[in-house]
Coordinates of C-alpha atoms and ligand atoms in Angstrom, one line a residue:
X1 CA 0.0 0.0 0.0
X2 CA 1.7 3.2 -1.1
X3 CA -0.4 5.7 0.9
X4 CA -3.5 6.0 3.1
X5 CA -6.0 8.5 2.9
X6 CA -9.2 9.2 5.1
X7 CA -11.3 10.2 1.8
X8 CA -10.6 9.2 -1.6
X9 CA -12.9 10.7 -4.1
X10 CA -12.5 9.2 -8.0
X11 CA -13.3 12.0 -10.2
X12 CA -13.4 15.6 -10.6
X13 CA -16.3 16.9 -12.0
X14 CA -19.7 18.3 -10.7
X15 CA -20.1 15.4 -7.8
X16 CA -16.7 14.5 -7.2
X17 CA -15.3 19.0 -7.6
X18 CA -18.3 20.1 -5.6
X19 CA -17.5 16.7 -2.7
X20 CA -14.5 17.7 -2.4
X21 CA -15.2 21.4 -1.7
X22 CA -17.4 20.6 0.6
X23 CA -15.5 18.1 2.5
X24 CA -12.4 20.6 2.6
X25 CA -14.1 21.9 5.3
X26 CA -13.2 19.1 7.8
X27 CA -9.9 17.7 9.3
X28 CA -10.4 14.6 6.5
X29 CA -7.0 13.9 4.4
X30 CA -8.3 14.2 1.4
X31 CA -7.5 12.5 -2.1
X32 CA -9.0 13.7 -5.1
X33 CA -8.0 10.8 -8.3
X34 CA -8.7 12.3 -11.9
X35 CA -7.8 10.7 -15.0
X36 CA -7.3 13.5 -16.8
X37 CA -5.2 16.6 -16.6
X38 CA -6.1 20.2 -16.4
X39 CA -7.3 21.8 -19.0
X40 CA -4.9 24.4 -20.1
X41 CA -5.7 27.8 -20.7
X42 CA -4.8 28.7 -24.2
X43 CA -6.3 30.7 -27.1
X44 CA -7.8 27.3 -28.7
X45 CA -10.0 27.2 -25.7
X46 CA -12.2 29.6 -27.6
X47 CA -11.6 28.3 -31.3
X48 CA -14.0 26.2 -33.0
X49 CA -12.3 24.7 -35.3
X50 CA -10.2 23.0 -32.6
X51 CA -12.5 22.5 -30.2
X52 CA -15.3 21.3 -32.9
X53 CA -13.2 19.8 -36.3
X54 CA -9.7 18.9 -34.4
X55 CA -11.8 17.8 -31.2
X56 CA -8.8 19.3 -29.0
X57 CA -10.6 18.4 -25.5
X58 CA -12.5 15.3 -26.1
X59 CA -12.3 12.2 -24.6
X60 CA -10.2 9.6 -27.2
X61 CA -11.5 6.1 -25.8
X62 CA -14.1 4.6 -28.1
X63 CA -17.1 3.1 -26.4
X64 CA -19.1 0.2 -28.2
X65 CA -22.8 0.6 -28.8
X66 CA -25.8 -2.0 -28.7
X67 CA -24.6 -3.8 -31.5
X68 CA -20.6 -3.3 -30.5
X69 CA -19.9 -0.8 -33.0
X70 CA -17.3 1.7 -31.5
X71 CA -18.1 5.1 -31.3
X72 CA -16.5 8.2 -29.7
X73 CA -18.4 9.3 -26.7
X74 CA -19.6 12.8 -26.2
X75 CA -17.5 13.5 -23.2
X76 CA -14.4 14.9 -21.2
X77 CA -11.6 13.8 -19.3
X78 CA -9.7 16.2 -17.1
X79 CA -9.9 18.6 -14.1
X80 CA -13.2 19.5 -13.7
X81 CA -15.0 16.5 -15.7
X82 CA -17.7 17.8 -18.4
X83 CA -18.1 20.6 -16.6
X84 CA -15.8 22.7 -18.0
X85 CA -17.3 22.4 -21.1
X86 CA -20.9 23.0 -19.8
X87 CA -23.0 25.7 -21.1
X88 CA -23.7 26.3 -16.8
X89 CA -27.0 26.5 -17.5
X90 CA -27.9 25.5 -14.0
X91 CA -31.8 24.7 -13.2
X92 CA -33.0 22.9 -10.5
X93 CA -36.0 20.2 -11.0
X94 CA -39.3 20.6 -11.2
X95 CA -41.1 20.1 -8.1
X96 CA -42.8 17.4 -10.0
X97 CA -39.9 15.7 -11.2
X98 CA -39.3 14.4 -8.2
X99 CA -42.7 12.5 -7.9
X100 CA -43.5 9.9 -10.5
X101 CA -45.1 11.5 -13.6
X102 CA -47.3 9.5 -16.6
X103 CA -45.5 9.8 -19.7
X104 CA -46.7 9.0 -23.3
X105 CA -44.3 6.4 -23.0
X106 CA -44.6 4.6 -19.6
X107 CA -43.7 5.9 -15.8
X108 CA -40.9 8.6 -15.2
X109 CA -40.6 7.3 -11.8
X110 CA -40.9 8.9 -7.9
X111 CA -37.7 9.8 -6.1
X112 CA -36.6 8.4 -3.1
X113 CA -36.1 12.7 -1.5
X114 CA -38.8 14.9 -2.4
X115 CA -38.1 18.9 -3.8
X116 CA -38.6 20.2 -0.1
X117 CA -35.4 18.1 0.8
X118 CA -33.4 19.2 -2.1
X119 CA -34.2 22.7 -1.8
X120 CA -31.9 24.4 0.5
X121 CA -29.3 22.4 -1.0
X122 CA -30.2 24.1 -4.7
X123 CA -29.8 27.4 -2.4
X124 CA -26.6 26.2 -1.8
X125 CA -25.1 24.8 -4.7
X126 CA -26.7 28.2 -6.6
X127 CA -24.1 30.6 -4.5
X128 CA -21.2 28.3 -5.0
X129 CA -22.0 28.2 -8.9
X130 CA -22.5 31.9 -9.4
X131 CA -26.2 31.1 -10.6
X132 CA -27.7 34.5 -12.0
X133 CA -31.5 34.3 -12.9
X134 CA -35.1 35.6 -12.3
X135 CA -37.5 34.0 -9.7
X136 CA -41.0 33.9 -10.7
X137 CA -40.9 34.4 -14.6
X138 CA -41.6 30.4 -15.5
X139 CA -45.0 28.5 -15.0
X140 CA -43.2 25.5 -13.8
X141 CA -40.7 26.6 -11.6
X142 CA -41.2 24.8 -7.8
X143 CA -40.9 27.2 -4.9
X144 CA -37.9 29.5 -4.4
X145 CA -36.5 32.7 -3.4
X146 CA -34.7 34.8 -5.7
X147 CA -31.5 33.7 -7.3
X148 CA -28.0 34.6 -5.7
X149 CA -27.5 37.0 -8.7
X150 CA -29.6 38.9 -11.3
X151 CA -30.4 37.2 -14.6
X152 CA -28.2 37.7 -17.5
X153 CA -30.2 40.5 -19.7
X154 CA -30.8 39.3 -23.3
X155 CA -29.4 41.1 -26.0
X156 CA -31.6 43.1 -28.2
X157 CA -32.3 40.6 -30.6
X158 CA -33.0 38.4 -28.3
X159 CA -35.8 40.9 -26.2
X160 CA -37.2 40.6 -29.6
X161 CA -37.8 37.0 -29.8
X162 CA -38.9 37.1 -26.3
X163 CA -41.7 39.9 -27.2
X164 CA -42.5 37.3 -29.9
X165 CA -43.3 34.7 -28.2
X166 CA -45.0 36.2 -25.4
X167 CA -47.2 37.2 -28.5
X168 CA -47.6 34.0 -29.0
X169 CA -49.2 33.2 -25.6
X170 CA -46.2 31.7 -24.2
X171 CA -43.7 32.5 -20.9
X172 CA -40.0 32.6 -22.1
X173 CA -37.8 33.1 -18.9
X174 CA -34.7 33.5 -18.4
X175 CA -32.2 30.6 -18.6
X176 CA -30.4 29.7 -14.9
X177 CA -26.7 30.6 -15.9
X178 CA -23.5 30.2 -13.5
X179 CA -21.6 32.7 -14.6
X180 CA -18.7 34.9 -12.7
X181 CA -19.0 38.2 -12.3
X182 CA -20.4 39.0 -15.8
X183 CA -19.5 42.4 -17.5
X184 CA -17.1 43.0 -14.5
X185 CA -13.7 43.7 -15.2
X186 CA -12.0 40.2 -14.9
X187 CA -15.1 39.0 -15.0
X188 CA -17.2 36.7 -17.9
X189 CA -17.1 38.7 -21.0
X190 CA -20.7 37.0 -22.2
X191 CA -18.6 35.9 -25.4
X192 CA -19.7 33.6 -28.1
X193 CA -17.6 30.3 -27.0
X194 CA -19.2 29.1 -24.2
X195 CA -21.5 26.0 -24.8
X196 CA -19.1 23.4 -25.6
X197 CA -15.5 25.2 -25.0
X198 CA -14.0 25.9 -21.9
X199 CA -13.4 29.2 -21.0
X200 CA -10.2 30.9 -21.7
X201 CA -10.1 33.3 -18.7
X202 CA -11.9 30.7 -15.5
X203 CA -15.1 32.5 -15.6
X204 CA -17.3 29.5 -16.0
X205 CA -18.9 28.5 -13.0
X206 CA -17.5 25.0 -13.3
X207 CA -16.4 22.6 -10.7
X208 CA -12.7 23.4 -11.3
X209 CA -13.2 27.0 -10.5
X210 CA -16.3 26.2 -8.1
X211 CA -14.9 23.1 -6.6
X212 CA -11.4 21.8 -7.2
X213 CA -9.2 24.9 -6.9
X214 CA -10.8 26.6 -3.4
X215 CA -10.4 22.9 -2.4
X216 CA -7.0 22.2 -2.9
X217 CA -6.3 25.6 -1.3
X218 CA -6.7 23.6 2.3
X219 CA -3.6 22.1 3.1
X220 CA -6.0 19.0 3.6
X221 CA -7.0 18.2 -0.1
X222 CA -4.3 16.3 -2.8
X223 CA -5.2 16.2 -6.4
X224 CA -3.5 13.3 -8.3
X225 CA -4.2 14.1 -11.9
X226 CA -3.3 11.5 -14.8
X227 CA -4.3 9.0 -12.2
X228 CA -6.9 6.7 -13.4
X229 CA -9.3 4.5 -10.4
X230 CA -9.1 0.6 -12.3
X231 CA -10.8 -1.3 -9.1
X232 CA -12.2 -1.0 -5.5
X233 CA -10.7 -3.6 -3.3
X234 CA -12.9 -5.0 -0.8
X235 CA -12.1 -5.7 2.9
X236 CA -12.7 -10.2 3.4
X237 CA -16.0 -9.7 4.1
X238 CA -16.8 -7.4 1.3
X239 CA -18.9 -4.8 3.3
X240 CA -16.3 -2.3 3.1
X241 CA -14.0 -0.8 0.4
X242 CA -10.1 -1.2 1.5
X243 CA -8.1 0.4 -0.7
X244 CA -8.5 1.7 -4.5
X245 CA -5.9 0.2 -7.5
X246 CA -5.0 3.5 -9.3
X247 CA -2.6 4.0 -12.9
X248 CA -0.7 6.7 -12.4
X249 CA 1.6 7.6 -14.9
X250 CA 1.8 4.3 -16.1
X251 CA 2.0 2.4 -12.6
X252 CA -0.4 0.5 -10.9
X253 CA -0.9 1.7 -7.0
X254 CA -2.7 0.6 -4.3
X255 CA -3.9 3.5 -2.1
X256 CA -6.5 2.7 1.3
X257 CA -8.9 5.1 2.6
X258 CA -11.2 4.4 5.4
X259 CA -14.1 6.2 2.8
X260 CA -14.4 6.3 -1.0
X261 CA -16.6 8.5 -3.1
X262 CA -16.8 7.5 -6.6
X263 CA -17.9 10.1 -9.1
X264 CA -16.5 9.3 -12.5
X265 CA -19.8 9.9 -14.2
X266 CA -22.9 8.0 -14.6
X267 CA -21.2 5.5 -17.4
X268 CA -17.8 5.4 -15.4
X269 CA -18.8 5.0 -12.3
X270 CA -20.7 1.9 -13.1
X271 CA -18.0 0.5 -15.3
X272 CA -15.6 0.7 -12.3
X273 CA -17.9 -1.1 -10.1
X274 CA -18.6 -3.8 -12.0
X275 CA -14.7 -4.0 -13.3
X276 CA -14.3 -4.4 -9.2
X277 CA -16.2 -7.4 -9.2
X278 CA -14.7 -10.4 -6.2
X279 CA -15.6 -13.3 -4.6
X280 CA -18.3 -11.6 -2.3
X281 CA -19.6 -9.4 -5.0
X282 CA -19.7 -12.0 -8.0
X283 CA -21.3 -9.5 -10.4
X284 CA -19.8 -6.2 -9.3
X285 CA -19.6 -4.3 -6.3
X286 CA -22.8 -3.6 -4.5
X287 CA -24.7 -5.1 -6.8
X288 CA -27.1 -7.3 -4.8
X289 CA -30.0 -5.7 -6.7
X290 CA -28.7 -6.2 -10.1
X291 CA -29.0 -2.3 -10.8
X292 CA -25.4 -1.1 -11.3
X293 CA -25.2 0.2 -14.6
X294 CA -28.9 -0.2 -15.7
X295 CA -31.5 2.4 -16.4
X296 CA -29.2 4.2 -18.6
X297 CA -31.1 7.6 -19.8
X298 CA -29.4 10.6 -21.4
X299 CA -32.1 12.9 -22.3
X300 CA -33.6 12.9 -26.2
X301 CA -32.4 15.9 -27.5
X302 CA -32.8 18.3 -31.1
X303 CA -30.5 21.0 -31.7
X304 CA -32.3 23.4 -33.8
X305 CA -31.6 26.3 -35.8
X306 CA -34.5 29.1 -37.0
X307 CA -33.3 30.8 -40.4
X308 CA -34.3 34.1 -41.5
X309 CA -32.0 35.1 -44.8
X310 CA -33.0 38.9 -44.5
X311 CA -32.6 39.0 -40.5
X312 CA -28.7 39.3 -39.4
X313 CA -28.4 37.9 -36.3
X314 CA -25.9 40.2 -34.5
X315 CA -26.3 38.4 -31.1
X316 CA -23.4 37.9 -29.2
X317 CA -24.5 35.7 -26.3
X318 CA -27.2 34.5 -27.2
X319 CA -28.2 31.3 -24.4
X320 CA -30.2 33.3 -22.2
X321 CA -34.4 32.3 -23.4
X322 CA -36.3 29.7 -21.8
X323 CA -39.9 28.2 -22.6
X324 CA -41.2 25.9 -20.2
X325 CA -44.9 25.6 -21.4
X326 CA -44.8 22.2 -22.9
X327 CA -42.8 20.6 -20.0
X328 CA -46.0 19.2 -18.7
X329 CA -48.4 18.9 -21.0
X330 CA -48.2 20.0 -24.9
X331 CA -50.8 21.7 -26.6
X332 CA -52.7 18.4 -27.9
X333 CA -51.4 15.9 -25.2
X334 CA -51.6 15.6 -22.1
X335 CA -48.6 14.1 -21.7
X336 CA -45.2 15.9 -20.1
X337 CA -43.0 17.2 -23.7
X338 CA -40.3 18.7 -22.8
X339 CA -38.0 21.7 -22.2
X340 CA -36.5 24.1 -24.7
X341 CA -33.6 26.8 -24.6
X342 CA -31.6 29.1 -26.6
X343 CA -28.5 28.3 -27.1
X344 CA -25.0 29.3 -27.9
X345 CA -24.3 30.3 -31.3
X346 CA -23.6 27.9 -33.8
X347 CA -20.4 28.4 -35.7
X348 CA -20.0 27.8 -39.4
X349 CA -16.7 24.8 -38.4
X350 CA -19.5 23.5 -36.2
X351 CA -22.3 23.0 -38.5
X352 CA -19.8 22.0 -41.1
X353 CA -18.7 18.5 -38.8
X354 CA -22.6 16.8 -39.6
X355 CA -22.1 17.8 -43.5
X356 CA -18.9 18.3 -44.0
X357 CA -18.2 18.8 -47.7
X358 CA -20.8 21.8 -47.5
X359 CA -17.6 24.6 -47.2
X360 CA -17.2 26.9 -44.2
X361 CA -18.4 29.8 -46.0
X362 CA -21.4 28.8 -47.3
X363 CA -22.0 27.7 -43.0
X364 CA -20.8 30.7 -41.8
X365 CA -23.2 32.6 -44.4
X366 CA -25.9 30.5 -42.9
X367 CA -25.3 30.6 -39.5
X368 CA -25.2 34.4 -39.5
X369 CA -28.6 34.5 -40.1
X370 CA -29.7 31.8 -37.7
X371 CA -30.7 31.9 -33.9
X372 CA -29.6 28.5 -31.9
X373 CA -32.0 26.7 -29.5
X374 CA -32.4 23.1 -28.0
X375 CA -35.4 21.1 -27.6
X376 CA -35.2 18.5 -24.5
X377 CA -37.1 15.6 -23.4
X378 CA -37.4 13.3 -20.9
X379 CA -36.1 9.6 -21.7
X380 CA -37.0 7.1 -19.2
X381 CA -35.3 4.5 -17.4
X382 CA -35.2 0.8 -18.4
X383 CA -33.4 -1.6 -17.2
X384 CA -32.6 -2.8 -20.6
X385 CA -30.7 0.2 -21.4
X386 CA -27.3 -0.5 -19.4
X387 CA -23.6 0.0 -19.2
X388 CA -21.3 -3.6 -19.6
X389 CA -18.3 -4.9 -19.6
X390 CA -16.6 -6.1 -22.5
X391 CA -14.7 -9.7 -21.6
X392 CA -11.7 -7.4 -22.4
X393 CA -12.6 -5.0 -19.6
X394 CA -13.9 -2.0 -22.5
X395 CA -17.3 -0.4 -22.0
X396 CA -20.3 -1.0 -23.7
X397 CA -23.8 1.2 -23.8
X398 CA -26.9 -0.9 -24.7
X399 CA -29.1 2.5 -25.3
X400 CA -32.9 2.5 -27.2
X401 CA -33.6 5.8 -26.6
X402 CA -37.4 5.9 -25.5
X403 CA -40.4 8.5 -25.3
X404 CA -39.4 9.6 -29.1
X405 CA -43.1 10.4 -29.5
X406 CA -43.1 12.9 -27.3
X407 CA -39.9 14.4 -27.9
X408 CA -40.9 14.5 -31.7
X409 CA -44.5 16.4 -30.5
X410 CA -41.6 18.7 -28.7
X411 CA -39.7 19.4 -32.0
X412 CA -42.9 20.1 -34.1
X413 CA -44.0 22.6 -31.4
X414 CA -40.8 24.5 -31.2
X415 CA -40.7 24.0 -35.4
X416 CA -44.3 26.2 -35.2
X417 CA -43.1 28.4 -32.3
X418 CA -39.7 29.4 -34.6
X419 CA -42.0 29.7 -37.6
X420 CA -44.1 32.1 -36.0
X421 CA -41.3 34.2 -34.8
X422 CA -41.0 34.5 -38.9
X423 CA -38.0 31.8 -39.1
X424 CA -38.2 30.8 -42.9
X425 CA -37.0 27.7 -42.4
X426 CA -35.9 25.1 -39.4
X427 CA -33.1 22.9 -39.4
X428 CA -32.5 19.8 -36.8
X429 CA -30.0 17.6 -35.8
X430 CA -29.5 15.0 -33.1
X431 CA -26.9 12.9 -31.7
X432 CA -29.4 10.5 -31.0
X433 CA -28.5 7.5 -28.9
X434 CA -24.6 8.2 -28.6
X435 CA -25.4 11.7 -27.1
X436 CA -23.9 10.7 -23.5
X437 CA -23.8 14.6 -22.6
X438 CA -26.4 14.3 -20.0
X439 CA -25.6 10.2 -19.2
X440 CA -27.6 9.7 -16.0
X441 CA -29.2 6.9 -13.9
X442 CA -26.7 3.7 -13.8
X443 CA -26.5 3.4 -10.0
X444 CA -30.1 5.0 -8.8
X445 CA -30.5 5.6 -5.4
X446 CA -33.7 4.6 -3.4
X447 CA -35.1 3.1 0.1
X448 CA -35.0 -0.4 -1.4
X449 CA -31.7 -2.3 -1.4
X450 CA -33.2 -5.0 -3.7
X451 CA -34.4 -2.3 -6.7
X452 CA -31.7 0.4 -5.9
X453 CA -27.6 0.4 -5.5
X454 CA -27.6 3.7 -3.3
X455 CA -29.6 4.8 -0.4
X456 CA -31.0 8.5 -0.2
X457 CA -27.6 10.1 0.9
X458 CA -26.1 7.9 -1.9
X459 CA -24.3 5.6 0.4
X460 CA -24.0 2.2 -1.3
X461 CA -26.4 0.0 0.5
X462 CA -24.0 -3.2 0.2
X463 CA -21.0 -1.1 1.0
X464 CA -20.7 1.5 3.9
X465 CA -17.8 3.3 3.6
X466 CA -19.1 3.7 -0.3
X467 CA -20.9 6.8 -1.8
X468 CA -21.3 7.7 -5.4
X469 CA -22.2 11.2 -5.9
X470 CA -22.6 11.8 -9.8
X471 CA -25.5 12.0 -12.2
X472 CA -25.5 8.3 -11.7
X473 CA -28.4 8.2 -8.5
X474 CA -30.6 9.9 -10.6
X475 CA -33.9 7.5 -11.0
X476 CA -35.2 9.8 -13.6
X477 CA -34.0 11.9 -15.7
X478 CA -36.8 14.9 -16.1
X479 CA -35.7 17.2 -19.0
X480 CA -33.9 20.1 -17.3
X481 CA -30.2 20.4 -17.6
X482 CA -28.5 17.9 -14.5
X483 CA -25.9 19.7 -13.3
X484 CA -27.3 21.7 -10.3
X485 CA -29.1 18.9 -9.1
X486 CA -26.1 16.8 -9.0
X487 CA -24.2 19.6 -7.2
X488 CA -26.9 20.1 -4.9
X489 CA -26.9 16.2 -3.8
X490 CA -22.9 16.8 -3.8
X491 CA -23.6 19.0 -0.9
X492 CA -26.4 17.0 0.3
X493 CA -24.1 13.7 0.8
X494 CA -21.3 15.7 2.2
X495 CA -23.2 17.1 5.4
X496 CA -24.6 13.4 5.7
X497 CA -20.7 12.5 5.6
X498 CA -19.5 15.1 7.8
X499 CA -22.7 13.9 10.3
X500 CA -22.5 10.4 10.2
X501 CA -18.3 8.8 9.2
X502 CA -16.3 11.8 10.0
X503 CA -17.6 12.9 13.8
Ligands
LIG601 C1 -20.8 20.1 -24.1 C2 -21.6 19.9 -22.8 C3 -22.5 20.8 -22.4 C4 -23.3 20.6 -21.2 N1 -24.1 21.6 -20.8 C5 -24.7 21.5 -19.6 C6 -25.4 22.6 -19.0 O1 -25.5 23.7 -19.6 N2 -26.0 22.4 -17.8 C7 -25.9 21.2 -17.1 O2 -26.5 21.1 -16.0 N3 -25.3 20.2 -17.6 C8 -24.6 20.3 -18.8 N4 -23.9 19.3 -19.3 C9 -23.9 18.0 -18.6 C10 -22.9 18.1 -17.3 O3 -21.7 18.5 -17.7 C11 -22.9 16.7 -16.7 O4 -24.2 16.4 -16.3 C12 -22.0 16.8 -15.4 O5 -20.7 17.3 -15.6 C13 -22.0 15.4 -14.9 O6 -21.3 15.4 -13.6 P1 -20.6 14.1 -13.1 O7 -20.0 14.4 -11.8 O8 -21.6 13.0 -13.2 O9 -19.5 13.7 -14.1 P2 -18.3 14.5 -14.9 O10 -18.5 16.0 -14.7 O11 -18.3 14.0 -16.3 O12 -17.0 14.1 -14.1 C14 -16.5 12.8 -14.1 C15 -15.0 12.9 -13.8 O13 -14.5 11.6 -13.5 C16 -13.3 11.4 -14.2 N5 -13.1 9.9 -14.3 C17 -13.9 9.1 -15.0 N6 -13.5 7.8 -14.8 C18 -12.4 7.9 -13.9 C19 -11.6 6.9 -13.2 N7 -11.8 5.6 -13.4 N8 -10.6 7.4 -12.4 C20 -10.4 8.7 -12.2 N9 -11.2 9.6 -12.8 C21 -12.2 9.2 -13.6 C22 -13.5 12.1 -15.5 O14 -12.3 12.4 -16.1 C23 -14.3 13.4 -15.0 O15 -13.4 14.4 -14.7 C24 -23.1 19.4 -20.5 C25 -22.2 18.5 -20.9 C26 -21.5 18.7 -22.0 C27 -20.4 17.6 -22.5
LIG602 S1 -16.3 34.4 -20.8 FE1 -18.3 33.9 -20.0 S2 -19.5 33.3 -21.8 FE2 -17.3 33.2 -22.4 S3 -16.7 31.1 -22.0 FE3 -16.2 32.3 -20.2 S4 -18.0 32.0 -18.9 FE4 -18.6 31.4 -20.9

C-alpha cells in the first residue's frame, strides 16, 4: 500500500469538484484521483475549429454501442470533468420531477427525497455556482427565493424573440446561468464560445473553479491528476472498500482510505464497479439488486436552428431564453414534452462537422442568419438500457432511446413556435443515442436495497464506507439540464458524511 487516505474521491467533475469542496471543510486527508489533466488555458480554448473539427478536448477512448460498434463518446476527461465544457445553465428540477409522472411512453418514476429536501441544497449549490436568474418568470418553476444573482439580460435581438413569443401566448424566462462576475472587469465577457469550450479566462462557474481549486487551497485536499481508479478492493467480508488500485503515470498503486466517493460519471462510475467485481460481490460491487449500470437515460435531445435570410443575427451571447410551457403537458397531449432553450451560437466549423463537404463559407453565411435553441425531453429508465463490460474489460452502452413520441411532439411545437417568430426555415440535428452529454441513472438511489444500489444520501447500500455522488443516483431523468441537481446532492451527501463517518 503506497499511501492511506481518510477520503478518496475518483473523479473531478460536478459530484466528485463540488465533494470535495465541501468536504475541505473538515480535518479529512483528502484525495481527489482524476484521470485526466487540467485543462490548459490557451487561445484554442475559444476556437471552434479546434475544439469542434480537431476535437482538441474530447475524450479519445471509443465506447461500443448496442450492436458493439465503436463510437466516440460525447464527453471529457480532465480537471473539472464535463463541466468545464458545460453551457452552466444550472436549473433545478421541477417540483414534480421528483414525484412519479405519466408519460406517453410509460412511468418517469418517484424519487426516493422529495423537492422540499433538495431545496436548500439548490440554495446552496446556486451561491457556489454563481447562478444568475429571475425567480418567478416560469409556469413550472417549484418554490424559491430569488436567485443569488440577477439574470443575464438578453441582447436586443433576443428581447425581440422574447416579445414574440409572449405574442404567442407563451412565458419565455430567463435561462439559470453560473456565470462569474459577468461584464465586471475580470469577469465573464458574455462571449460567443461558451457551450461546448471551456473558458479561456476561468469565468465559467465549473467545478474546477467552483470546486477543485478553493479545495486544494486547504492544506487537507491532494489532487493526483493522470491517475486513473481501475478497481475497489474489498475488505474479506466485502462490506467495506479497503483500498483503490489506481494507474498513475503508467504504474499500478494501491492506495487505502477508510471512505471512497466515486464520481467518474454516470457510465464510469458503473463501469468501475462492476470491473471491481470479487468473490463476495460476483457480479460487481454492490450489486445485490442487479442495478449497477442499468437504467441508462441521457435525455432525447434536437439541436435546432430558425433561419431568417433577411434577418442578421448580430447576437453575441445569445443562451439566455427559456420556454417551459410544454414541460407538462403540450398543446394536444396531455402528456409531459419537454423543455426548450436558446443556445449558444452555432459556428459555421461547427455546423460544417454533420455535412462536412458543404464549405465553411457557405456555414458561416448561414449561421449568420440563424438563432440556436435546443429542444429537450425526458427519456425514461429501463433496465434494458445499461452499461457492460466487454470480456476485455472495454465499456459497452446498450441505449434505445425511448419516449421519441413525445420528444418529436416537442420538436414540431418549437418547429411552429420558430416559424411564428418568422423563421423561414428550421433545421434539426440530433446525436441520437450516442449523445452521452447528459448520461444519468446507472446506480439510482432509493429506500429499497433490492431495486436500488444507493440509499438517499447515496451511500452504497452493500457497502458502507461507499458513496457515489454523480449524475449516476438519478432514477429519472426529467428534462432540465443535470448539473445543479447533481451539485446540490454533492452538498447534500457531504453534510450526511460530515454527520455520520467523519464525527
Ligand atoms: C458540451 C456539454 C454541455 C453541457 N451543458 C450543460 C449545461 O448547460 N447544464 C448542465 O446542467 N449540464 C450540462 N452538461 C452535462 C454536465 O456537464 C454533466 O451532467 C455533469 O458534468 C456530470 O457530472 P458528473 O460528476 O456526473 O461527471 P463529470 O462531470 O463527467 O465528471 C466525471 C469525472 O470523473 C473522471 N473519471 C472518469 N473515470 C475515472 C476513473 N476511473 N478514475 C479517475 N477519474 C475518472 C473524469 O475524467 C471526469 O473528470 C453538459 C455536458 C457537455 C459535455
Ligand atoms: S467568458 Fe463567459 S460566456 Fe465566455 S466562456 Fe467564459 S464563462 Fe462562458
Amino acid at each position: 500500500m503506497s499511501a492511506h487516505y481518510d477520503i478518496i474521491i475518483i473523479g473531478s467533475g460536478a459530484g466528485g469538484g463540488t465533494m470535495a469542496r465541501a468536504l475541505a471543510a473538515s480535518d479529512a486527508r483528502i484525495l481527489v484521483v482524476e484521470r485526466g489533466t487540467p485543462v490548459p488555458q490557451e487561445a484554442d480554448n475559444w476556437n471552434p475549429e479546434a475544439v469542434w473539427k480537431h476535437l482538441r478536448y474530447r475524450a479519445t477512448e471509443r465506447w461500443l454501442d448496442r450492436d458493439g460498434a465503436e463510437f466516440l463518446p460525447y464527453t471529457h476527461y480532465g480537471v473539472g470533468g464535463n463541466t468545464k465544457f458545460w453551457g452552466s445553465v444550472l436549473y433545478r428540477l421541477r417540483r414534480e420531477d421528483f414525484q412519479s409522472v405519466e408519460h406517453l411512453e410509460g412511468e418517469s418514476p418517484a424519487w426516493p427525497i422529495d423537492y422540499d429536501t433538495l431545496a436548500p441544497y439548490y440554495d446552496r449549490a446556486e451561491q457556489l455556482y454563481h447562478v444568475h436568474g429571475q425567480a418567478g418568470g416560469d409556469p413550472t418553476e417549484p418554490p424559491r427565493g430569488p436567485f443569488p444573482y440577477a439574470p443575464i439580460a438578453h441582447s436586443a435581438g433576443m428581447e425581440a424573440v422574447v416579445e414574440g413569443l409572449r405574442r404567442q401566448g407563451l412565458h419565455p424566462s430567463h435561462l439559470p446561468l453560473g456565470l462569474i462576475r459577468p461584464g465586471e472587469p475580470d469577469g465573464c465577457v458574455l462571449c460567443s464560445t461558451c457551450n461546448s469550450f471551456p473558458c479561456r479566462i476561468r469565468a465559467k462557474s465549473d467545478a474546477d473553479v467552483c470546486g477543485i481549486a478553493p479545495a486544494l487551497e486547504r492544506g487537507n485536499v491532494a489532487l493526483w491528476t493522470n491517475a486513473q481508479a481501475r478497481r475497489l478492493i474489498t475488505d474479506p467480508s466485502g462490506r467495506r472498500v479497503e483500498s483503490v488500485e489506481i494507474e498513475r503515470g503508467g504504474e499500478r498503486v494501491l492506495v487505502g482510505a477508510s471512505l471512497v466517493v466515486v464520481a467518474c460519471g454516470a457510465v464510469n462510475s458503473a463501469a468501475l464497479l462492476l470491473r471491481s467485481a470479487n468473490d463476495k460481490h460476483r457480479d460487481g460491487l454492490a450489486n445485490s439488486s442487479g442495478m449497477v449500470g442499468r437504467r441508462y437515460m441521457a435525455h432525447l435531445a434536437t439541436m435546432m436552428q430558425g433561419f431568417n435570410p433577411l434577418r442578421r443575427n448580430e447576437t453575441v451571447f445569445q443562451k439566455t431564453v427559456a420556454v417551459n410551457d410544454f414541460y407538462f403537458r403540450g398543446p394536444s397531449s396531455p402528456y409531459p414534452l419537454g423543455h426548450v432553450q436558446s443556445q449558444g451560437r452555432t459556428h459555421g466549423v461547427m455546423a460544417q462537422t454533420v455535412v462536412p463537404w458543404i464549405p465553411v463559407w457557405a456555414y458561416d453565411a448561414w449561421v449568420a442568419r440563424g438563432v440556436d435553441w435546443l429542444a429537450m425531453s425526458e427519456d425514461l429508465p429501463r433496465p434494458e438500457n445499461r452499461v457492460t463490460i466487454t470480456a476485455d474489460g472495454r465499456i459497452q452502452l446498450h441505449y434505445r432511446p425511448n419516449n421519441l413520441g413525445a420528444h418529436a411532439q416537442l420538436v414540431q411545437e418549437t418547429t411552429r413556435m420558430l416559424h411564428r417568430l418568422g423563421f423561414w426555415k428550421v433545421m434539426t440535428h440530433s446525436h441520437k443515442s450516442k449523445n452521452t452529454t447528459h448520461q444519468c441513472g446507472t446506480l439510482c438511489f432509493g429506500i429499497d436495497p433490492r431495486t436500488s444500489v444507493l440509499d438517499p444520501w447515496c451511500r452504497a447500500h452493500d457497502v458502507g464506507n461507499l458513496f457515489v455522488v454523480d449524475a449516476s443516483f438519478f432514477p429519472s431523468s426529467a428534462a432540465v439540464n443535470p448539473g445543479l441537481t447533481i451539485v446540490a446532492q454533492a452538498l447534500r451527501s457531504a453534510d450526511h458524511i460530515m454527520a455520520t463517518d467523519l464525527s
